[in-house]
Structure formats: structure tokens, C-alpha cells
mmCIF file of C-alpha atoms in Angstrom:
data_model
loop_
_atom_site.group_PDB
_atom_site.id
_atom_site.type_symbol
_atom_site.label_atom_id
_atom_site.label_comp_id
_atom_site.label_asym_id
_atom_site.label_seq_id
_atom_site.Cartn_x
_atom_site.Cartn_y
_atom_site.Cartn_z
ATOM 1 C CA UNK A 1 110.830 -103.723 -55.744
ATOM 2 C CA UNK A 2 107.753 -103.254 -58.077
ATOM 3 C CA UNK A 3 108.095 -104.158 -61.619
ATOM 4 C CA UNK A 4 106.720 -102.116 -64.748
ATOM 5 C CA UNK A 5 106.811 -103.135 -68.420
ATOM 6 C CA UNK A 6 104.076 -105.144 -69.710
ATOM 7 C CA UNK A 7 101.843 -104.586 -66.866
ATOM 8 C CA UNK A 8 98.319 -105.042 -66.965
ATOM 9 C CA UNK A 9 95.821 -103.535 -64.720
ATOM 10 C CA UNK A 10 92.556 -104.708 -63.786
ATOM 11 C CA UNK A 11 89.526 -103.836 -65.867
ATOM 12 C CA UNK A 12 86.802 -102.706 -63.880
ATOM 13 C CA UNK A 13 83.996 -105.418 -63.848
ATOM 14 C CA UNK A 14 80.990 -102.816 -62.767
ATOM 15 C CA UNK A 15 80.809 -99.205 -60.981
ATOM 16 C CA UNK A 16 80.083 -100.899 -57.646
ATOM 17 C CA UNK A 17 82.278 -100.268 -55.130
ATOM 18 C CA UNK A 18 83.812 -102.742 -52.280
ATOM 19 C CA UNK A 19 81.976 -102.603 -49.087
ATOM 20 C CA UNK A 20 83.202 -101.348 -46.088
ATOM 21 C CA UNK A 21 83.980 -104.377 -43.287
ATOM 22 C CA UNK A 22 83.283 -106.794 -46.187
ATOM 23 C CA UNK A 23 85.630 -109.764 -45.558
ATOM 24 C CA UNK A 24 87.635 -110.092 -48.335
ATOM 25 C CA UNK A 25 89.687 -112.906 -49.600
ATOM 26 C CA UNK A 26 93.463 -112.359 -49.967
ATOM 27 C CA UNK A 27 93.770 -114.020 -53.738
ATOM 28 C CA UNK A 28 91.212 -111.348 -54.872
ATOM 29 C CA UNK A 29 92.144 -109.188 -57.614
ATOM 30 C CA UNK A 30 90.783 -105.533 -58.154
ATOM 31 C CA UNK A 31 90.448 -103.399 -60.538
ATOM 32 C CA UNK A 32 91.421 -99.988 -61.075
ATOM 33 C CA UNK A 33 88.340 -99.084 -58.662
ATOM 34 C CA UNK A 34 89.611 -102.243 -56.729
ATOM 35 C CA UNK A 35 86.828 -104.192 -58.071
ATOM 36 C CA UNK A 36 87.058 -108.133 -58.603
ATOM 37 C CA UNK A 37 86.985 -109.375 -62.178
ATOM 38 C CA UNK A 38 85.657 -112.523 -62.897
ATOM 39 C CA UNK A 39 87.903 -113.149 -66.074
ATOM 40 C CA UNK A 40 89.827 -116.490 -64.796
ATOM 41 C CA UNK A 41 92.563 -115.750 -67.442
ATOM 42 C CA UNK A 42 93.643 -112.295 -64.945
ATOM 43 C CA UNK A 43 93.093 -114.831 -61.703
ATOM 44 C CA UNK A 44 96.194 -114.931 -59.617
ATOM 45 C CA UNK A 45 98.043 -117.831 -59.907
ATOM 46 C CA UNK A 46 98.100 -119.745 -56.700
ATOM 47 C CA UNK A 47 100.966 -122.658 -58.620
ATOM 48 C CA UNK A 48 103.982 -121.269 -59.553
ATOM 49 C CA UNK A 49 105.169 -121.902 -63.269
ATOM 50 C CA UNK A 50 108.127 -124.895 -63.658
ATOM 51 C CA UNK A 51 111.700 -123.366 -62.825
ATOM 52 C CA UNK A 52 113.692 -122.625 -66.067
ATOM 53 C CA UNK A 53 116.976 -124.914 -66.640
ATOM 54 C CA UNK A 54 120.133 -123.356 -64.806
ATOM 55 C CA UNK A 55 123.200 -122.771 -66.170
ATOM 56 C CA UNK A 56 122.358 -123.659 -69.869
ATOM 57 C CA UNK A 57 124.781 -123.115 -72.408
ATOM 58 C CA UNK A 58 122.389 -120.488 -74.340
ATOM 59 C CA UNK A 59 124.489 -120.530 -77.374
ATOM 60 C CA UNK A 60 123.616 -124.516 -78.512
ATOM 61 C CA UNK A 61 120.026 -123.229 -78.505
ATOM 62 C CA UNK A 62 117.866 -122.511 -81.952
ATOM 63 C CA UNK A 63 116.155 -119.219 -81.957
ATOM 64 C CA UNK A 64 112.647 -121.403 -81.064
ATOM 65 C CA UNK A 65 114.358 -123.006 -78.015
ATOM 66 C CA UNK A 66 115.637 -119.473 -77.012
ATOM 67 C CA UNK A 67 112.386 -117.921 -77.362
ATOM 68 C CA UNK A 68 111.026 -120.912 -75.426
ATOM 69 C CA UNK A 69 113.288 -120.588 -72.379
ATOM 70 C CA UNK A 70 112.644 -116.460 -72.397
ATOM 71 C CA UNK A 71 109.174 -117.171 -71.995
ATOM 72 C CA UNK A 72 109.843 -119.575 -69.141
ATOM 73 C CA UNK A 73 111.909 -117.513 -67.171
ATOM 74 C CA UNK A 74 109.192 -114.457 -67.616
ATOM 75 C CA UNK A 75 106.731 -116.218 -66.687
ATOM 76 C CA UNK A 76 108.198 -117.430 -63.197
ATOM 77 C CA UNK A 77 109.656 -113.738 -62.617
ATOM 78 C CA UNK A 78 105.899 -112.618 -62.697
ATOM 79 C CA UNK A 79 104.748 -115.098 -60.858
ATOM 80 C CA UNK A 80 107.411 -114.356 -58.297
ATOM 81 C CA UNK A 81 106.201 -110.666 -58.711
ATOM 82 C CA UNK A 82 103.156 -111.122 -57.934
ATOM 83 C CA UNK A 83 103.492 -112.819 -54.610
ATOM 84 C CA UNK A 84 105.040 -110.033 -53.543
ATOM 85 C CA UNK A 85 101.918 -107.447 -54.365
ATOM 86 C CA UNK A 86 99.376 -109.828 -53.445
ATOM 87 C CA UNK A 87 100.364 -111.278 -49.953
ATOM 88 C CA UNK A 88 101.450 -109.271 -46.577
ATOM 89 C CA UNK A 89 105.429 -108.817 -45.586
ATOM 90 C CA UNK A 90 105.009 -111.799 -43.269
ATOM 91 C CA UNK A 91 103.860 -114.256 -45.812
ATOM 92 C CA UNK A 92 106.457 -112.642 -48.057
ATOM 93 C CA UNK A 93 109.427 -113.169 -45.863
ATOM 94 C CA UNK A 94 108.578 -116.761 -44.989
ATOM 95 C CA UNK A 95 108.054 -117.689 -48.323
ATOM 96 C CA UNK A 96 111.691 -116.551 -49.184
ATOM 97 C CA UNK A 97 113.038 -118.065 -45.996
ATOM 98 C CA UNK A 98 111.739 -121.890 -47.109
ATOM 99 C CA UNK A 99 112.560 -120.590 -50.950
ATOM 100 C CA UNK A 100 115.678 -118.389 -51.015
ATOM 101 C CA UNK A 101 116.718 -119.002 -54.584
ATOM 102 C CA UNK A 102 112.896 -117.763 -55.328
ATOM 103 C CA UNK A 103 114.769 -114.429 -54.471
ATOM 104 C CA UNK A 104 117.357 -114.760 -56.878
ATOM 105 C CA UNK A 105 115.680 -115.578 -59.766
ATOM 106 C CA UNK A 106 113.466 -112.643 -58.829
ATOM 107 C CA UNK A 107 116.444 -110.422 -59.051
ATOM 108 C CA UNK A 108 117.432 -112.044 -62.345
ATOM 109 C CA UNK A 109 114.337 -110.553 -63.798
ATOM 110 C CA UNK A 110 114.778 -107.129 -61.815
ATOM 111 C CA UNK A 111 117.968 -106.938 -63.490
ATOM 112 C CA UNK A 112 116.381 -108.102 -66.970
ATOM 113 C CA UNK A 113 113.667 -105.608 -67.250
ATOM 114 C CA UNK A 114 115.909 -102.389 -65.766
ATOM 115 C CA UNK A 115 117.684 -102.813 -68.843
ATOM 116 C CA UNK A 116 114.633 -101.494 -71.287
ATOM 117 C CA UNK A 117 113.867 -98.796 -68.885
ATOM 118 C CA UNK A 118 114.386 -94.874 -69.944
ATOM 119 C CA UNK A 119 115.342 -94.250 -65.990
ATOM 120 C CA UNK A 120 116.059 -96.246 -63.377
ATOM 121 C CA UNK A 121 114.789 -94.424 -60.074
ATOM 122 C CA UNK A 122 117.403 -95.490 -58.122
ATOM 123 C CA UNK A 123 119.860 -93.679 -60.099
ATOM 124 C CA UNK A 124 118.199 -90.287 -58.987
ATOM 125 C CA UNK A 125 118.727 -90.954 -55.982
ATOM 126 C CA UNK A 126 121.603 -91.910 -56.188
ATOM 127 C CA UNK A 127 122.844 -88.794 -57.852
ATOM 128 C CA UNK A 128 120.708 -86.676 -55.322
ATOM 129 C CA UNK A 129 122.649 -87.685 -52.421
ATOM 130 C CA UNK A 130 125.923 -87.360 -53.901
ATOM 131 C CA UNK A 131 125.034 -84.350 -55.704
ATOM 132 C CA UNK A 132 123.655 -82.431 -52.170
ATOM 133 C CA UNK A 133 126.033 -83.980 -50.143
ATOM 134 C CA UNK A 134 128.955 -82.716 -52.110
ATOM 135 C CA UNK A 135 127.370 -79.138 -52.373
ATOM 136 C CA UNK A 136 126.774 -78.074 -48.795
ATOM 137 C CA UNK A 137 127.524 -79.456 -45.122
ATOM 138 C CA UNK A 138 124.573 -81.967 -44.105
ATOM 139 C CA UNK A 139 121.912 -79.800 -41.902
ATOM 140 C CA UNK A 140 122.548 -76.575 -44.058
ATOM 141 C CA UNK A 141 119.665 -74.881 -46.301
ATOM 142 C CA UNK A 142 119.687 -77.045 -49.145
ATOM 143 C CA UNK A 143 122.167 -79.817 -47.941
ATOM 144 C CA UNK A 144 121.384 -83.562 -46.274
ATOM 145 C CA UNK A 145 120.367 -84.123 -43.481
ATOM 146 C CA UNK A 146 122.718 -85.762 -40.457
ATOM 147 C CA UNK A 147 122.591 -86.401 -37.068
ATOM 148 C CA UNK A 148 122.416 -83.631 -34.854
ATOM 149 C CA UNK A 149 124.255 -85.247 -32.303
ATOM 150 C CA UNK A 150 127.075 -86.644 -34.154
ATOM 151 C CA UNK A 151 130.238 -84.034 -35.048
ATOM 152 C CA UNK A 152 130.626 -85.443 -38.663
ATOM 153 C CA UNK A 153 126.739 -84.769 -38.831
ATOM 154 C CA UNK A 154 126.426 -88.185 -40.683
ATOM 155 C CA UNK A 155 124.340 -88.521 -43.250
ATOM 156 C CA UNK A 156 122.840 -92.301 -42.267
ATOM 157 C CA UNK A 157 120.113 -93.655 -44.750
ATOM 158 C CA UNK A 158 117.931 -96.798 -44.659
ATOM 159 C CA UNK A 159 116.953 -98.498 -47.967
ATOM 160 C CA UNK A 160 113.890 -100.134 -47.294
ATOM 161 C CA UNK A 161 113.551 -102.670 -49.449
ATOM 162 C CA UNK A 162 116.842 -102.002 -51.245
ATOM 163 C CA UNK A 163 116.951 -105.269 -53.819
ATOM 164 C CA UNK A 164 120.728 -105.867 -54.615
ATOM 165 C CA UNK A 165 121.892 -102.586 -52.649
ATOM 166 C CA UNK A 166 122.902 -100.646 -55.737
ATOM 167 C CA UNK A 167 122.079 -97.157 -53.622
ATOM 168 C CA UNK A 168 125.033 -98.620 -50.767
ATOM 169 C CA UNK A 169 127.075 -99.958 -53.650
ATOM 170 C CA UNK A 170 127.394 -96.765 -55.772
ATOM 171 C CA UNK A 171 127.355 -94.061 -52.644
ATOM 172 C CA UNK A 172 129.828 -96.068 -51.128
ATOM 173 C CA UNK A 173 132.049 -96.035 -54.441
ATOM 174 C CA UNK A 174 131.749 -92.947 -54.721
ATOM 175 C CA UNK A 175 132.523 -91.828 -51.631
ATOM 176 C CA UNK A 176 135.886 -93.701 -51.692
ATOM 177 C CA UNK A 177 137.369 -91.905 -54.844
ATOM 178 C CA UNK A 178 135.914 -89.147 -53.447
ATOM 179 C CA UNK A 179 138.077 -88.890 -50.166
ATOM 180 C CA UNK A 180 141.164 -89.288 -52.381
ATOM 181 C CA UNK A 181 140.509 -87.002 -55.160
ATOM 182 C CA UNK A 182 137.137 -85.026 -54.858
ATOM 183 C CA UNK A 183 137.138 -83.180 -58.392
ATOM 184 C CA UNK A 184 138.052 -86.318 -60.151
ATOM 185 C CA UNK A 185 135.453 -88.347 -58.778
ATOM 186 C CA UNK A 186 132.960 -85.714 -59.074
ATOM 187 C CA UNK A 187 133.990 -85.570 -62.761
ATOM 188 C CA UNK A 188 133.907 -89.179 -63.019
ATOM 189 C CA UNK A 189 130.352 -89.959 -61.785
ATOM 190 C CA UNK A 190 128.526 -86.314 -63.175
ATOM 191 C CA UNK A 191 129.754 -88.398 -66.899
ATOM 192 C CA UNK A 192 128.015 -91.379 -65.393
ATOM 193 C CA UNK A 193 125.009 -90.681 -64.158
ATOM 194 C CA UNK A 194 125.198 -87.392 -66.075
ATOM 195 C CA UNK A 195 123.501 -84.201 -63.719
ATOM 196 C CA UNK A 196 123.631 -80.502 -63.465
ATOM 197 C CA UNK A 197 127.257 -78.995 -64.396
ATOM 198 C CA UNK A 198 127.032 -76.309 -61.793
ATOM 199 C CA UNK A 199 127.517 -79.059 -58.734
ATOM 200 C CA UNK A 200 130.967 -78.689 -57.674
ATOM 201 C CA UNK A 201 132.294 -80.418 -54.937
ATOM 202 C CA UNK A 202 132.168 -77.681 -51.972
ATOM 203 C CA UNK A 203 131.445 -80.106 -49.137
ATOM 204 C CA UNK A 204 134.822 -82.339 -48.633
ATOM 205 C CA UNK A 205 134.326 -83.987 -45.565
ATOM 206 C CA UNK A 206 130.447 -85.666 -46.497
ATOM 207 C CA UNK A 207 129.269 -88.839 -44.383
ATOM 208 C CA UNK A 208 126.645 -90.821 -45.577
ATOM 209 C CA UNK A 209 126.120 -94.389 -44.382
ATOM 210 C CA UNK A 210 123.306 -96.514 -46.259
ATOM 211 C CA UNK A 211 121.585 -99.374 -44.740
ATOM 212 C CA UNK A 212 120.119 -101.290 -47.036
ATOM 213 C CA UNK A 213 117.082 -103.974 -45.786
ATOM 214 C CA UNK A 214 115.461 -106.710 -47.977
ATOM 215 C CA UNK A 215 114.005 -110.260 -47.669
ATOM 216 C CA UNK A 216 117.340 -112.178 -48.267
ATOM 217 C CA UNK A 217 121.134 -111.557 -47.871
ATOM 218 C CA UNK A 218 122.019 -111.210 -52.276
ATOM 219 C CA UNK A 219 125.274 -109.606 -50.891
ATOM 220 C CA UNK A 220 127.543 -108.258 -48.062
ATOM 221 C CA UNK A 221 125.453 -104.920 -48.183
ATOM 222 C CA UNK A 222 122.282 -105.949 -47.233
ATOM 223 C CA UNK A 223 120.424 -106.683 -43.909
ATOM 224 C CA UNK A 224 117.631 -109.594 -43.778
ATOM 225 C CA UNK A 225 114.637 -107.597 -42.309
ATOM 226 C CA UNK A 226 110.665 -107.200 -42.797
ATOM 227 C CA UNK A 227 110.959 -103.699 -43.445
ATOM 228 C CA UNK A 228 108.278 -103.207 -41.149
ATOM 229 C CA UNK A 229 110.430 -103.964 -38.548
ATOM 230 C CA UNK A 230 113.981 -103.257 -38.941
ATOM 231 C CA UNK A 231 117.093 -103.208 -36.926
ATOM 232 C CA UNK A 232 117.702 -99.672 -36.312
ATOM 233 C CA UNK A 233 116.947 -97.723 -32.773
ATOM 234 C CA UNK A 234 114.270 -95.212 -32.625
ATOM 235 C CA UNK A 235 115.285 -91.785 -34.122
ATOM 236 C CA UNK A 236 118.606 -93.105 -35.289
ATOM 237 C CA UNK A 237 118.483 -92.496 -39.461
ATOM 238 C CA UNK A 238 118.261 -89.101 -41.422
ATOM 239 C CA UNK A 239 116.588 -90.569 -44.934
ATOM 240 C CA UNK A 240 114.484 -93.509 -45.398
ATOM 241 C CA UNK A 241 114.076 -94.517 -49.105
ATOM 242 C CA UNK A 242 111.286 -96.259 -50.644
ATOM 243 C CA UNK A 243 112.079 -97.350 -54.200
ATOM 244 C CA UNK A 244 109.354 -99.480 -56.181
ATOM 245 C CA UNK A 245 109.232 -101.228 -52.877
ATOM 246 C CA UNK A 246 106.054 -100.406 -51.539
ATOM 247 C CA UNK A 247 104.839 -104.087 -52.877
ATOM 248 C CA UNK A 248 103.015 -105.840 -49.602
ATOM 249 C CA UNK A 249 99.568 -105.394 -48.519
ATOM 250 C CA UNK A 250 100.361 -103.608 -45.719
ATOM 251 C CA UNK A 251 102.673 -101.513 -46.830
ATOM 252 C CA UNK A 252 101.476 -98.598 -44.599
ATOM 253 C CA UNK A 253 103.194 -100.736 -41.895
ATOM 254 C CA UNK A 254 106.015 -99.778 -43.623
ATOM 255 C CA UNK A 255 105.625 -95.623 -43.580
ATOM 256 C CA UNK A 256 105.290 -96.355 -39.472
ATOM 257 C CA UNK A 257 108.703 -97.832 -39.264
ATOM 258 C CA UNK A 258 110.168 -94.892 -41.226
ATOM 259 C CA UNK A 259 108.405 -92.517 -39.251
ATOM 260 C CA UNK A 260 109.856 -94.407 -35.998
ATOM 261 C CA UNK A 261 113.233 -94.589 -37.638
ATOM 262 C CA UNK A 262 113.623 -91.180 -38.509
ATOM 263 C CA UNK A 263 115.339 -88.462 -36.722
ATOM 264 C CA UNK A 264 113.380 -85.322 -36.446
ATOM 265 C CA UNK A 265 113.881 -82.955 -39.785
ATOM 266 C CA UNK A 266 114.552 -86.444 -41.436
ATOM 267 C CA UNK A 267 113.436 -86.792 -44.897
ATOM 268 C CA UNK A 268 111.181 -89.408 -46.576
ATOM 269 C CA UNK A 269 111.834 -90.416 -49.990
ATOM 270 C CA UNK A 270 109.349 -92.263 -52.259
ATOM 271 C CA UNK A 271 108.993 -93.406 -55.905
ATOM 272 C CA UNK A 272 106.349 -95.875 -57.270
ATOM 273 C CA UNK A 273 104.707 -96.618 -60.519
ATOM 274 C CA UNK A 274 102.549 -93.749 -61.772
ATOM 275 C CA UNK A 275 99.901 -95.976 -62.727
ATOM 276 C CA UNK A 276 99.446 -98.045 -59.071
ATOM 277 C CA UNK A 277 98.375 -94.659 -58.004
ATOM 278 C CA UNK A 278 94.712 -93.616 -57.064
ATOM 279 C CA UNK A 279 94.690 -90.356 -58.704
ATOM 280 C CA UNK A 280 97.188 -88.930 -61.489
ATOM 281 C CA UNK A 281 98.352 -86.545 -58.949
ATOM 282 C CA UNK A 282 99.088 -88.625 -56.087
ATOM 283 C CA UNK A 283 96.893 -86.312 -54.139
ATOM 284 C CA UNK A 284 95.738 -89.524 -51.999
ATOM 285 C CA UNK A 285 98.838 -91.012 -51.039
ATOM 286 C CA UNK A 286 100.329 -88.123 -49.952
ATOM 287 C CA UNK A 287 97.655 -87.034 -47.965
ATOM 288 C CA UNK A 288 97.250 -90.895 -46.771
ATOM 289 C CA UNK A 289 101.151 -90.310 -45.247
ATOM 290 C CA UNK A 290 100.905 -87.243 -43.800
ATOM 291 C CA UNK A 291 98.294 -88.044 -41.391
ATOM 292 C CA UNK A 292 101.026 -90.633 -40.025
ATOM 293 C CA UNK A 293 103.536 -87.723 -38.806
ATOM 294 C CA UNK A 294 105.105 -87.042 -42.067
ATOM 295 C CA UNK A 295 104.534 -83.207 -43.965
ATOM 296 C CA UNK A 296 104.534 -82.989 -47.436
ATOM 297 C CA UNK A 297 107.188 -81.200 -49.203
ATOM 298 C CA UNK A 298 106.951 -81.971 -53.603
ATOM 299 C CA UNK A 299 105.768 -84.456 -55.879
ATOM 300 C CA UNK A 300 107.195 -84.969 -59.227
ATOM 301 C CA UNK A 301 105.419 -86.370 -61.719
ATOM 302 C CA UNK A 302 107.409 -85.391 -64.607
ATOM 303 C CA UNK A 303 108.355 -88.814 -65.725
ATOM 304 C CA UNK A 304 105.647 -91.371 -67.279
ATOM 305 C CA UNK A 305 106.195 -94.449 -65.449
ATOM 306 C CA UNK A 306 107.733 -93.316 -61.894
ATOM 307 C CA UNK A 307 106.149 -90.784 -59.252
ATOM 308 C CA UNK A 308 108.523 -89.546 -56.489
ATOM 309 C CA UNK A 309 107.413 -88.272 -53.027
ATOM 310 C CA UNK A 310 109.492 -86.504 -50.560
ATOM 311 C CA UNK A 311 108.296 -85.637 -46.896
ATOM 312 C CA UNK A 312 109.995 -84.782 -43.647
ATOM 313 C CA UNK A 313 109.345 -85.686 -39.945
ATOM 314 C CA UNK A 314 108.248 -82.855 -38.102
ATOM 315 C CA UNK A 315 110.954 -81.232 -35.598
ATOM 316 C CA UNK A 316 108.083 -81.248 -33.328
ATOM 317 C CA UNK A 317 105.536 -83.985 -33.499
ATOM 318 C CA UNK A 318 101.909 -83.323 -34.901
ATOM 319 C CA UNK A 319 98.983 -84.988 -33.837
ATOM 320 C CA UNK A 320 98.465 -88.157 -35.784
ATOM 321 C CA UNK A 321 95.185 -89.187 -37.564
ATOM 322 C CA UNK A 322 96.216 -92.938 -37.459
ATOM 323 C CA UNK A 323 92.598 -93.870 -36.386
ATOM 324 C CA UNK A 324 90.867 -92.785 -39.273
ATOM 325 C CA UNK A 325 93.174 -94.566 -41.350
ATOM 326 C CA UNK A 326 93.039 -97.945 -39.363
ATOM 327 C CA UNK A 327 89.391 -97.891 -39.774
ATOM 328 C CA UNK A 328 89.352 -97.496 -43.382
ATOM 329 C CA UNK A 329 92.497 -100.611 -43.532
ATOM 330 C CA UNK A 330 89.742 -102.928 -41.675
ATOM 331 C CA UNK A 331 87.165 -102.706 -44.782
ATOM 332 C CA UNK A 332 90.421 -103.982 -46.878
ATOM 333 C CA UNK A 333 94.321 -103.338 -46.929
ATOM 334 C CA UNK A 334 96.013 -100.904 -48.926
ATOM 335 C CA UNK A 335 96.423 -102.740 -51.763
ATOM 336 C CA UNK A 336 92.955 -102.163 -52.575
ATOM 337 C CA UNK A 337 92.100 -98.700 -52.029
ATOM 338 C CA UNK A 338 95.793 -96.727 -51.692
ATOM 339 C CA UNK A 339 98.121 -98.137 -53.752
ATOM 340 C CA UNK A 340 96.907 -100.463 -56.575
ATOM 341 C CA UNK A 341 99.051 -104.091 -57.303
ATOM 342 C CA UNK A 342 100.566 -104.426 -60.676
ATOM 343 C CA UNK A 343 99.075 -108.107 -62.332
ATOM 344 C CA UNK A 344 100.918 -109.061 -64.889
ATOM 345 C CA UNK A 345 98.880 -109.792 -68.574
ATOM 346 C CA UNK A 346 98.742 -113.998 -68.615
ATOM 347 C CA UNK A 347 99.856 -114.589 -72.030
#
């Protein structure tokens, strides 16, 4: 998952532009016109800051010392964060596998900066597919969509990239009060996660299984997987989210596998920092997915930091334009022209 707060993005060093089939180095850094800046201060940092003290009775510690050890621990989270924006899934996923408490300390971060957020975008969706689940039968107008070939119509969901599984955690609660008392747990989680008072809970037998995929195992929930290549047969999952988790350089790798994933009428959900996009509008990434199957259906750009995508897969396949866009990944990956990194400010 991508972090905001405090981010930083490149100042553009001059209006050139990169050129196309220029070889380009993997620990260059771009500007908001994906330009390199030659400010060493904003250079990615190749050595990873010392490892703050574990387990460290906080409460002995002056308000110095405190301030001291904060500091540490940011600067290794960004560090971590940064890996994960700057290299490609493979190199990501091997560098957890020889470093897997890399991952938790990552998450200890996650969990740190969440906490000064307005909104967390996982809690929308969340609350979205409780809130149409509970409302109408999956594959109605206006409810989720299931498996056509299943008689509970199952709602089954893949969370790519899904960090500590809070969207399996909290469905999956949910969905457990709700079998034994649907109007109490409705009431229950609308005072949680708050929502519109006219969702009632219509729907009483709702299926959703989550699958949740990430780098390493932080709980029972999740799957180990490069989420561009996860466990799941071919047109075997009904939503595929993408939440702040469209970090590697080829994260267009990762669209294909939820396109391959996806039952037809399946729905693609996305949300990503407003500012890693090309355009205010997000004009460019959509139009960047939907020559890779997917049709457009909203954006939403109502909140200041996160912008959310939704698509569905075709019930009948379109013709792809994948060649155009391979050509235009062979001049440089994603990261530099789609879907800008977030580089932390080295203070």
C-alpha cells in the first residue's frame, strides 16, 4: 500500500521530456513530468537507515530520546516505502522473502500514519460491500456481483495487495453478526463506519468471500502472492480491489491479472493518491486500463488525497489495445509516465 502524508514530489529539473527507448536506470527519480533531478538530497537511498530498538520501554525515555527514536523509525518506514515504488514486484517480493520483518515494520508505519488520515479508503470499501450486499441479491441492478454459476451467487473478492487484510477482517465480522441478527449488526456497523440511513438490510442470505494477497503472511487472512500472479483460476472472482497498492513499476502487470481473474460483468475497484496521478482528472489512467479489457464506469475525485476508479469486464470481450501500450512501457515503466512514485522529503 502507498503512503501519503509528508510526501514530496519531484521538482521538475527542465521542460525536456524522457526519450522514447532511452535506457533508463532503475534508481532514477522523476519528476512530476518524470524528469530526473540532480538534487542528491531527493536521490533514492540505495542503504537502508539503522533499525530502531525493539521492544523499548517508551515510558523511561525523555521527550529528546522520544523524539529521537520517532525520527528513526520514520525514517526506515520511508525507506521501506520507497523500495516498494521504485523497484518491480519481483525485486519486491524477494527482498521481503530474505527480510520478512522489513514487512512488519512497514506495517508498523502503515498503521502509524492511517491514524492522522481524514479517511481511510479501505473503509469505503468496506462499507460499499456490506452496504450493496445487504440491499439487493448479488447480480441484481444495483447489487454485487456473484458467480453466475454458483446458487448462493457468491460474492468472491480478491484484495490485491491487501496489507494486514482489514477488508477480510471486517466483511468477515460483519457477516457473522449478521447471519445471527441482521438489523442489529446493520445497526452496529452503519454507527461504525457511519453511511446512508436508508440501507436496510433487504438481502439476508449475502455471500461474499475476500481473498486477500500480499508479500508476506502478517496473519491467517492473507495469501503470499506477487499480485501479478496469484492463486486463483481464470474467471473465478467477481471484484478485484486495488487499494494504495498500485506501488511496483510494473504495476500494469497487475490490471492483467485482474482482468484474467475476473468473471465477466466483474467489477474493478481502484483508489490511489490524487497527486501520483498524470492529470487531476485521472483521464490517463483510466483510459490507460480500458484498453486492457476493462470499461470505464465513474471516477470520484471528491476527496483531496484519494482518487477511486471503478470498471467492469466486459460480458463479451473487446478487442484489446495491449500493443500500443507495451510499446510505450519499453521507452520506461509505468512509474514514469502513468502513475507517478511518491519520494519521501529527506529531512
Amino acid at each position: 500500500m502507498m503512503i501519503p502524508g509528508s510526501i514530496k514530489q519531484k521538482h521538475k529539473a527542465d521542460q525536456k521530456k524522457p526519450i522514447a527507448g532511452k535506457n533508463i536506470g532503475k534508481q532514477q527519480v522523476y519528476s512530476d513530468q518524470h524528469e530526473k533531478t540532480d538534487d542528491d538530497s531527493n536521490k533514492k537511498e540505495d542503504v537502508a537507515p539503522p533499525k530502531a530498538p525493539m521492544n523499548m520501554d517508551v515510558s523511561k525515555l525523555t521527550p529528546l530520546q522520544k523524539k529521537m527514536l520517532s525520527k528513526l523509525s520514520g525514517s526506515r518506514f520511508r525507506w521501506i516505502n520507497e523500495q516498494f515504488y521504485t523497484t518491480d514486484s519481483d525485486k519486491a517480493f524477494e527482498i521481503i522473502r530474505k527480510q520478512p520483518d522489513l514487512f512488519e515494520e512497514y506495517h508498523k508505519g502503515f498503521r502509524s500514519q492511517v491514524e492522522s488520515w481524514p479517511e481511510n479508503p479501505v473503509d469505503l470499501y468496506i462499507k460499499r460491500l456490506v452496504f450493496r450486499g445487504v440491499s439487493k441479491p448479488a447480480n441484481s441492478p444495483g447489487g454485487l456481483p456473484g458467480l453466475r454459476n454458483d446458487k448462493k451467487r457468491t460474492v468472491v473478492v480478491a484484495d490485491m495487495g491487501c496489507g494486514e487484510a482489514e477488508l477480510a477482517t471486517q466483511v468477515d465480522r460483519f457477516l457473522e453478526f449478521y447471519r445471527k441478527d441482521h438489523k442489529k449488526a446493520l445497526k452496529v456497523f452503519k454507527k461504525k463506519y457511519g453511511g446512508d440511513k436508508f440501507v436496510s438490510a433487504r438481502n439476508k442470505r449475502i455471500e461474499i468471500k475476500v481473498h486477500s494477497f500480499d508479500l508476506d503472511k502478517v496473519n491467517d487472512n492473507v495469501t503470499v502472492a506477487d499480485i501479478k500472479n496469484v492463486p486463483m483460476d481464470d474467471e473465478s472472482c467477481t471484484v478485484v480491489v486495488f487499494c494504495l497498492s498500485l506501488m511496483g513499476t510494473n504495476f500494469l502487470d497487475f490490471i492483467k491479472e485482474a482482468y484474467r481473474i475476473l468473471t465477466p460483468g466483474g467489477e474493478l475497484w481502484i483508489a490511489e493518491i490524487q497527486s501520483r496521478l498524470a492529470d487531476s482528472t485521472g483521464e490517463e489512467f483510466s483510459n490507460t486500463i480500458t484498453k486492457l479489457g476493462f470499461r470505464h464506469k465513474q471516477t470520484d475525485t471528491s476527496n483531496k488525497m484519494f482518487t477511486r476508479f471503478d470498471f467492469f469486464k466486459p460480458l463479451k470481450p473487446e478487442r484489446l489495445d495491449v500493443q500500443s501500450i507495451q510499446g510505450i512501457r519499453e521507452s520506461g515503466n509505468e512509474g514514469q509516465w502513468l502513475l507517478k512514485p511518491c519520494i519521501y522529503k529527506r529531512r
